[in-house]
CSV table of C-alpha atoms in Angstrom, one decimal:
chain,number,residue,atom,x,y,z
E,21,UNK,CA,26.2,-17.6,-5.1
E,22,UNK,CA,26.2,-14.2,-3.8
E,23,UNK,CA,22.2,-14.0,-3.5
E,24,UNK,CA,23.1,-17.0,-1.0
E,25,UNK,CA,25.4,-15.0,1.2
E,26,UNK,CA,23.2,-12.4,1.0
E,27,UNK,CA,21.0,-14.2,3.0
E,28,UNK,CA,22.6,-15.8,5.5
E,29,UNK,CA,24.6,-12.5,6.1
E,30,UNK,CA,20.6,-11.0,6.5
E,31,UNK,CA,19.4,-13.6,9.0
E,32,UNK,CA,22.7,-13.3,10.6
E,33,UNK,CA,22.2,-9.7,11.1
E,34,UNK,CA,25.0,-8.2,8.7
E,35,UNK,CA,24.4,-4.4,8.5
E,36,UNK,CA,25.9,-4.6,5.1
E,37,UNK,CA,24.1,-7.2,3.6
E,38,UNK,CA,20.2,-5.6,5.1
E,39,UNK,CA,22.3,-1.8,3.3
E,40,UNK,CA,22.8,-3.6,0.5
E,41,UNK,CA,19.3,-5.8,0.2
E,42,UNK,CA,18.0,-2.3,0.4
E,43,UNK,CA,19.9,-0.3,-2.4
E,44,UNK,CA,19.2,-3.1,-4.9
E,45,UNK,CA,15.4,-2.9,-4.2
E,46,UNK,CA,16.0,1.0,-4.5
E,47,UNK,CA,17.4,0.2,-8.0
E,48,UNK,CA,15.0,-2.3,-9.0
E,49,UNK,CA,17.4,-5.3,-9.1
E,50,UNK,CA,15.3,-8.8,-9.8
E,51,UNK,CA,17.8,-10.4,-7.2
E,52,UNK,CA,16.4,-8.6,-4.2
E,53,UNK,CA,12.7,-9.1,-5.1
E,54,UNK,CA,13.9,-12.9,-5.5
E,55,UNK,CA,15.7,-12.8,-2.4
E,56,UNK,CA,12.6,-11.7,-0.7
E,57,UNK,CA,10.4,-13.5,-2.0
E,58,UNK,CA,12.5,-16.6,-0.9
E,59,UNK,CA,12.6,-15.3,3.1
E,60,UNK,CA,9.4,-13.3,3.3
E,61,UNK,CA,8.0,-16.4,5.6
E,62,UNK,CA,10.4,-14.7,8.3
E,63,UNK,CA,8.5,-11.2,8.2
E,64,UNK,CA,5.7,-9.9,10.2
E,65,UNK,CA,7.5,-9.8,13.2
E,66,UNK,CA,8.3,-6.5,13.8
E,67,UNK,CA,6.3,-3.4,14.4
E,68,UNK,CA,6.1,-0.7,12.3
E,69,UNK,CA,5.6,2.8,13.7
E,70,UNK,CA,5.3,5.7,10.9
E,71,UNK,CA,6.3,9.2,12.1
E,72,UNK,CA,4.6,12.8,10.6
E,73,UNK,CA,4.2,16.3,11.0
E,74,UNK,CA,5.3,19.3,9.7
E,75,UNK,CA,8.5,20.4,8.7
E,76,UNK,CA,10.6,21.7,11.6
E,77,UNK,CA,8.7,19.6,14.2
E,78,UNK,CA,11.7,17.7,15.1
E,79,UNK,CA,10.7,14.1,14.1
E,80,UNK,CA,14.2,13.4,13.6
E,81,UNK,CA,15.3,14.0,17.3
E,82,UNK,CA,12.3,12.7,18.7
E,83,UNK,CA,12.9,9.6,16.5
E,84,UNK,CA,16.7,9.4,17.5
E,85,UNK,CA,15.4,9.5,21.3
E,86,UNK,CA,12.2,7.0,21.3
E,87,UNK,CA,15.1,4.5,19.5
E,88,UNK,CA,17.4,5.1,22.5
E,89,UNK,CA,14.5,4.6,24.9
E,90,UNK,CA,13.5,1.4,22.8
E,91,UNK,CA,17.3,0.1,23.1
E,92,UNK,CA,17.3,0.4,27.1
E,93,UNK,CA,14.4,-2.5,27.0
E,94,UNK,CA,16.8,-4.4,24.5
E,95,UNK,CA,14.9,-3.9,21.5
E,96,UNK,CA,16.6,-3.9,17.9
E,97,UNK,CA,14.9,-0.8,16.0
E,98,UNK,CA,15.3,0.1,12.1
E,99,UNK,CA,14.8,3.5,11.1
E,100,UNK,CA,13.8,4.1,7.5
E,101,UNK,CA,14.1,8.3,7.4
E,102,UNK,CA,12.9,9.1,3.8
E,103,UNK,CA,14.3,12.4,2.5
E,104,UNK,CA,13.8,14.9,-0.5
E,105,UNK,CA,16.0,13.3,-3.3
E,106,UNK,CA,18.7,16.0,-4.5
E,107,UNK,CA,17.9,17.0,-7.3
E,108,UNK,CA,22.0,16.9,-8.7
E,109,UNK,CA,22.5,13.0,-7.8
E,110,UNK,CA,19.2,11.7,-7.2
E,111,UNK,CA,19.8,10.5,-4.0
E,112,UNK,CA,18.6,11.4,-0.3
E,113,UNK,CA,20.0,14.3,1.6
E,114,UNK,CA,21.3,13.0,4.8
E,115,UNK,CA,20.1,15.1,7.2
E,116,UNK,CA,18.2,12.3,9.4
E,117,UNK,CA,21.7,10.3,9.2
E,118,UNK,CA,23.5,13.0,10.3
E,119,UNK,CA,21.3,13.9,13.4
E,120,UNK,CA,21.3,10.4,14.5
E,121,UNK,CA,24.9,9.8,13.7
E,122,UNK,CA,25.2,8.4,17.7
E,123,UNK,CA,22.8,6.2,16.7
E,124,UNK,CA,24.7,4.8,14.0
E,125,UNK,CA,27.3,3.0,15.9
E,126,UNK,CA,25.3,0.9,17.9
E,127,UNK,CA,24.8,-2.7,16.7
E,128,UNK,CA,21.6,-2.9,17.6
E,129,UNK,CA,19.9,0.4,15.4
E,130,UNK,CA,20.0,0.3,11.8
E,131,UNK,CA,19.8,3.4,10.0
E,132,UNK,CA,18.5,4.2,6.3
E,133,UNK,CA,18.1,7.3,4.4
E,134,UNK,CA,15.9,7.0,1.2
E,135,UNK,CA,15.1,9.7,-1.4
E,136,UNK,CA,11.5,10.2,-2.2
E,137,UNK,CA,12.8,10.1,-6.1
E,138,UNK,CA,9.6,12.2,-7.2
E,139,UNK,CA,7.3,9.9,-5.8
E,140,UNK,CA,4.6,11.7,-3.4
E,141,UNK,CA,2.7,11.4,-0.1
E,142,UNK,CA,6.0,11.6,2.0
E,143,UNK,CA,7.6,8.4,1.3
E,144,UNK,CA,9.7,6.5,-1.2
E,145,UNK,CA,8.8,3.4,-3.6
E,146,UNK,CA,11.2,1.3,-2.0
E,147,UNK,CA,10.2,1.9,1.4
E,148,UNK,CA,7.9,-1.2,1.7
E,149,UNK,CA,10.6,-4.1,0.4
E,150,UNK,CA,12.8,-1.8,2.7
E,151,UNK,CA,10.8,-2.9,5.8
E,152,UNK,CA,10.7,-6.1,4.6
E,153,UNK,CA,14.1,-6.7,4.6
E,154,UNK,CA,14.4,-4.9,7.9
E,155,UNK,CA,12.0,-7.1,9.1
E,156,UNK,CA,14.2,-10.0,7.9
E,157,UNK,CA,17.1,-8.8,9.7
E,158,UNK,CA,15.3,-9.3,13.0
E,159,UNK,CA,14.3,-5.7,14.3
E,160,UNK,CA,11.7,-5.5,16.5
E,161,UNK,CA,10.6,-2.5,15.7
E,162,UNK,CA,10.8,-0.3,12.8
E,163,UNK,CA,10.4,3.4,12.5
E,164,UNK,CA,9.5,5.4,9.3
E,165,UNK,CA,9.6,8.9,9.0
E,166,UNK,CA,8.2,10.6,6.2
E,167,UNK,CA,9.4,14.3,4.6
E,168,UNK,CA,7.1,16.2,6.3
E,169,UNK,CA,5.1,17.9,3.4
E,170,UNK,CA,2.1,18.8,4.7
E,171,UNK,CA,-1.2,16.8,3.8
E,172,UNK,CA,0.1,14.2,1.3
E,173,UNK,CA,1.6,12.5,3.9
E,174,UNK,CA,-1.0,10.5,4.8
E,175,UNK,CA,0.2,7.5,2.6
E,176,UNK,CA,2.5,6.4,5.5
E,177,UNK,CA,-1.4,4.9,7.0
E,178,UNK,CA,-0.6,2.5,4.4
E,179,UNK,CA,2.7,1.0,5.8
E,180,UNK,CA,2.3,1.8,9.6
E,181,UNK,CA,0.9,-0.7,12.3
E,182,UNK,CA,0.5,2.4,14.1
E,183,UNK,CA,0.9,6.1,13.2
E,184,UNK,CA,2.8,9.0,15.3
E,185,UNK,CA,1.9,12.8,14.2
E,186,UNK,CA,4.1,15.2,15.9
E,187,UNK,CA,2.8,18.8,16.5
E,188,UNK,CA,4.5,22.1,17.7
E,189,UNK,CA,2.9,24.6,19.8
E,190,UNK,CA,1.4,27.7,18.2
E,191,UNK,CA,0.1,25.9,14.5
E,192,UNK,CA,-2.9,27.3,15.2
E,193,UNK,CA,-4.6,28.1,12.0
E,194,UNK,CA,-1.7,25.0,10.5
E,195,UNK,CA,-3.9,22.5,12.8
E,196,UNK,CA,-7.5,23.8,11.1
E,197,UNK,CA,-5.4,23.5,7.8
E,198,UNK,CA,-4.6,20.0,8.1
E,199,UNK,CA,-7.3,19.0,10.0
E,200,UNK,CA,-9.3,17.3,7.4
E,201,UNK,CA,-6.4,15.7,5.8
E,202,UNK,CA,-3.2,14.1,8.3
E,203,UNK,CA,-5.2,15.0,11.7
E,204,UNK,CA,-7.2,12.1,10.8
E,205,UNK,CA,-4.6,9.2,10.4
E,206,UNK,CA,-3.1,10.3,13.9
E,207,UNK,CA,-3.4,6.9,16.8
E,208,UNK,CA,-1.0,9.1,18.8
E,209,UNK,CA,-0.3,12.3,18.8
E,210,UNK,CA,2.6,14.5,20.4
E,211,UNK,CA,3.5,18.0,20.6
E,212,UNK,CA,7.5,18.3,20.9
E,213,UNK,CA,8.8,21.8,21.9
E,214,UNK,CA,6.4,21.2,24.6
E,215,UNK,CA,8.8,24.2,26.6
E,216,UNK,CA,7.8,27.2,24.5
E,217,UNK,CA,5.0,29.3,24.9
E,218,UNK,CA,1.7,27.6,24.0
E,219,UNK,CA,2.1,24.0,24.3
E,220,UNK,CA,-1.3,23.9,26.2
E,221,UNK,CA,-2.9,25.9,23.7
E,222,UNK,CA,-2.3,23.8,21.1
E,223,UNK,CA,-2.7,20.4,23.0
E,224,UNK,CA,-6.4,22.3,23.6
E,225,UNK,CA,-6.7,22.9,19.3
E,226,UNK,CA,-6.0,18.9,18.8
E,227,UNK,CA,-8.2,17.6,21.9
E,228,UNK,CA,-11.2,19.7,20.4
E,229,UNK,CA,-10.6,18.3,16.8
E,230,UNK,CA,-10.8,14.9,18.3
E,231,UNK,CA,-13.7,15.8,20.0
E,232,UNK,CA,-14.9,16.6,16.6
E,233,UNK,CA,-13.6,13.1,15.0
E,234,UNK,CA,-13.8,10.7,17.8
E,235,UNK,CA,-13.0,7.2,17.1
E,236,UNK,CA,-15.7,5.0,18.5
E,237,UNK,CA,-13.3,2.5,20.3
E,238,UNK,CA,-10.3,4.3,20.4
E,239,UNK,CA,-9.4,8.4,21.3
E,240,UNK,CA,-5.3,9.0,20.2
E,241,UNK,CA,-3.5,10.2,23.2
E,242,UNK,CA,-2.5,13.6,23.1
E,243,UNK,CA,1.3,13.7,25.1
E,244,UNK,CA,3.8,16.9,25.6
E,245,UNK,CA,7.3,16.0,24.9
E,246,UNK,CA,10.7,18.0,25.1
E,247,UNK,CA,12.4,15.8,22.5
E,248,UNK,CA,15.8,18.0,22.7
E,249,UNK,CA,16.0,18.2,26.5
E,250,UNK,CA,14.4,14.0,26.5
E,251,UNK,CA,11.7,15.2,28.9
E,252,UNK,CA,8.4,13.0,29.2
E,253,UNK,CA,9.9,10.6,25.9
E,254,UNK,CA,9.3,8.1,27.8
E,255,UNK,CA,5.4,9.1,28.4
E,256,UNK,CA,5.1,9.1,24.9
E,257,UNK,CA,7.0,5.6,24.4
E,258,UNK,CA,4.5,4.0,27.0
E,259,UNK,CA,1.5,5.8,24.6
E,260,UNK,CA,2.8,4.0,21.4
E,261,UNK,CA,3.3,0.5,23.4
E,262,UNK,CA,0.1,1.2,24.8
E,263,UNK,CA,-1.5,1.8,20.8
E,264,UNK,CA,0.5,-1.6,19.7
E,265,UNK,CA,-1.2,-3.7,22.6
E,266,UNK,CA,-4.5,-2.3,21.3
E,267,UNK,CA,-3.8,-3.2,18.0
E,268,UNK,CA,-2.9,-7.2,19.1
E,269,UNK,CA,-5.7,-7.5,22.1
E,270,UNK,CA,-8.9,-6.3,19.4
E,271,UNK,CA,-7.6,-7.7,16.2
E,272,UNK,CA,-7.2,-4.4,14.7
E,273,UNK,CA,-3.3,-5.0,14.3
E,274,UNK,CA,-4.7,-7.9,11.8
E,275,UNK,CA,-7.1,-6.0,9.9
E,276,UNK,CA,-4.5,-2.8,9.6
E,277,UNK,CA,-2.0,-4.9,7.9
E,278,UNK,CA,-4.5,-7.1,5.3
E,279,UNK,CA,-5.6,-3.0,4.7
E,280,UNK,CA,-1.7,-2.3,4.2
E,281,UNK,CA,-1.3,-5.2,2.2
E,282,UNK,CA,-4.1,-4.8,-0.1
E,283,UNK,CA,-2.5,-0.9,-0.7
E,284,UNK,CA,1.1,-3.1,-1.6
E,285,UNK,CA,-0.6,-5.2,-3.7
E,286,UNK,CA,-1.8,-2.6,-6.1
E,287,UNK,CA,1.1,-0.5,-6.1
E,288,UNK,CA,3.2,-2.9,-6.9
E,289,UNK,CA,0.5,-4.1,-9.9
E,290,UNK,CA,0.4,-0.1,-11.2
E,291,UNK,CA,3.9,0.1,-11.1
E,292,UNK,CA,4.1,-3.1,-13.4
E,293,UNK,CA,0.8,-2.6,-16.0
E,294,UNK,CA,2.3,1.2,-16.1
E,295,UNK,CA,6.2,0.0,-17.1
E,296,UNK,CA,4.2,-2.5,-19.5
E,297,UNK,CA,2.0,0.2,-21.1
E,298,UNK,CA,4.9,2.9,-21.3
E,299,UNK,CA,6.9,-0.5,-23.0
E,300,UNK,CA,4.2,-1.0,-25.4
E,301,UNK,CA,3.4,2.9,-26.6
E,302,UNK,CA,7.1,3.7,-26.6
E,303,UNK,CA,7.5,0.9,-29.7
E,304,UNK,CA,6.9,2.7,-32.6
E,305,UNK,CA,5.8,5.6,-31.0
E,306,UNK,CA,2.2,5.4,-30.4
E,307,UNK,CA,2.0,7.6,-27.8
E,308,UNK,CA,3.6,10.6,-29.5
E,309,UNK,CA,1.1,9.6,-32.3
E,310,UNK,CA,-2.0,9.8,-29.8
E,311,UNK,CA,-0.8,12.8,-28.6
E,312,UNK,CA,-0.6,14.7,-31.7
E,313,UNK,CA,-4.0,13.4,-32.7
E,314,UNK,CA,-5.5,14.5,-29.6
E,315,UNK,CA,-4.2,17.5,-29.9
E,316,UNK,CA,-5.2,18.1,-33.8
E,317,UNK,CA,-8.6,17.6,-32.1
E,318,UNK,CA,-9.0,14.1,-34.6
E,319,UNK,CA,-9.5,12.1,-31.4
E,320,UNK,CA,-10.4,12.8,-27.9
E,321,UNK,CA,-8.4,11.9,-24.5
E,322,UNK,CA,-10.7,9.1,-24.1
E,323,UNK,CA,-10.5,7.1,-27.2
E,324,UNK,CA,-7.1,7.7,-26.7
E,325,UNK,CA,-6.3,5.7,-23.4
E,326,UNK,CA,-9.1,2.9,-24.7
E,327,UNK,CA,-6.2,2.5,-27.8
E,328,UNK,CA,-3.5,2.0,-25.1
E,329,UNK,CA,-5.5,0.2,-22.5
E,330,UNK,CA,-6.0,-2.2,-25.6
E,331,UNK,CA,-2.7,-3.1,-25.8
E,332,UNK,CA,-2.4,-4.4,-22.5
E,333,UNK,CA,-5.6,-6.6,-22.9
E,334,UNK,CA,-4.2,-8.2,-25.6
């Protein structure tokens, strides 16, 4: 009964019910992967926009102010902020929530923190049934914005439609750094702080790196933005809408999301073979046995995972 009001709260748009969908995927519950498998005809509506860059880059205000410009146009917007998970209750530090906390009260923004809880590459595990459900609950478009660790956040290619790195002036040798590694998942790019010293500069360091790794249909935008005084946000907003009709006019939106699919699809299949393996070695601990083995030098690492691997084929 109360996986049924679940969803009609969702599809009525019931904050509470799209918080709670979301903190039962975040603790595994079979109920919410039921309840989405039941309404995930409704998604693929809305459009995702993933947001990166170093720490300090101010993601989080630029974030809270692109949403403000989106809600002008009437849009509905969900914002998935994934945070280190605190290491004392294995949650997410608020610190997105509590910069957008204006946000918060209108009706028309939803707002989620969600630990990492160990997992790398900037996001969290849950973060794909989250935009599911946000999907689901009719937003039209949905923001995502990863830790900001440095180059392992490129797994937020893997969920975007389209991707949003924000820059700060004077990276320098930070942009040769990453260069090889989140430079290249960029379809926009914008340098916030744009009113210190150096903005030009470093809008100079990215142009040349494009230059360097020019998309044959396609060169990301390069835009300076002042998210804290809300100067040229707008610019940048026109940038991303311009990116999204890109995606729908050539049929890349349609080929990105089979891509991001196809990444889904095997998480969620490694997640499963690896709780089945762990359930299997655990029994009458195999594992420890394999280990010691290994480590007696009477079997090798190899021979070892072909034992466990074994199991599974059975």
């Amino acid at each position: 009964m109360f996986a049924l009001n679940i969803e009609e709260r969702l599809l009525a748009g019931d904050k509470r019910a799209c918080a709670r969908l979301i903190s039962m995927l975040e603790n595994r519950d079979e109920e919410a992967v039921s309840i989405i498998k039941k309404l995930f005809h409704r998604t693929g509506n809305a459009y995702v926009i993933g947001i990166t860059g170093p720490p300090g880059s101010g993601k989080s205000t630029l974030t809270d102010r692109l949403t403000k410009q989106l809600r002008v146009r009437g849009k509905k917007v969900g914002i998935l902020a994934i945070d280190p998970t605190s290491p004392f209750s294995g949650g997410a530090i608020l610190g997105d929530r509590i910069r957008m906390n204006d946000l918060a009260l209108d009706k028309g923004v939803f707002i989620r923190s969600m630990g990492t809880r160990g997992f790398l590459g900037g996001i969290s595990k849950a973060t794909w049934g989250a935009v599911k459900v946000l999907d689901i609950y009719g937003c039209d478009y949905i923001f995502i914005e990863t830790v900001g660790v440095g180059q392992s956040e490129v797994d937020i290619v893997k969920m975007a439609d389209t991707v949003l790195m924000v820059m700060v002036p004077n990276m320098g040798d930070d942009i040769q750094a990453i260069k090889a590694g989140i430079m290249e998942i960029a379809d926009v790019f914008a340098i916030n702080k744009s009113d210190l010293d150096g903005a030009d500069k470093t809008k100079l360091e990215i142009e040349m790196n494009l230059d360097l790794n020019e998309k044959s249909d396609y060169r990301p935008p390069v835009v300076k933005v002042s998210a804290i005084k809300n100067e040229d946000v707008d610019v940048l907003l026109g940038k991303l809408v311009d990116h999204e009709n890109y995606q729908k006019s050539t049929g890349h939106l349609h080929e990105t999301r089979i891509r991001n699919l196809k990444a889904e699809i095997l998480q969620l299949t490694e997640e499963e073979l690896l709780r089945l393996i762990m359930d299997r070695t655990n029994k009458g601990g195999l594992i420890d046995d394999l280990a010691v083995k290994v480590e007696k030098r009477e079997m090798d690492p190899y021979t070892a995972k072909e034992a466990i691997v074994s199991l599974v084929k059975e």
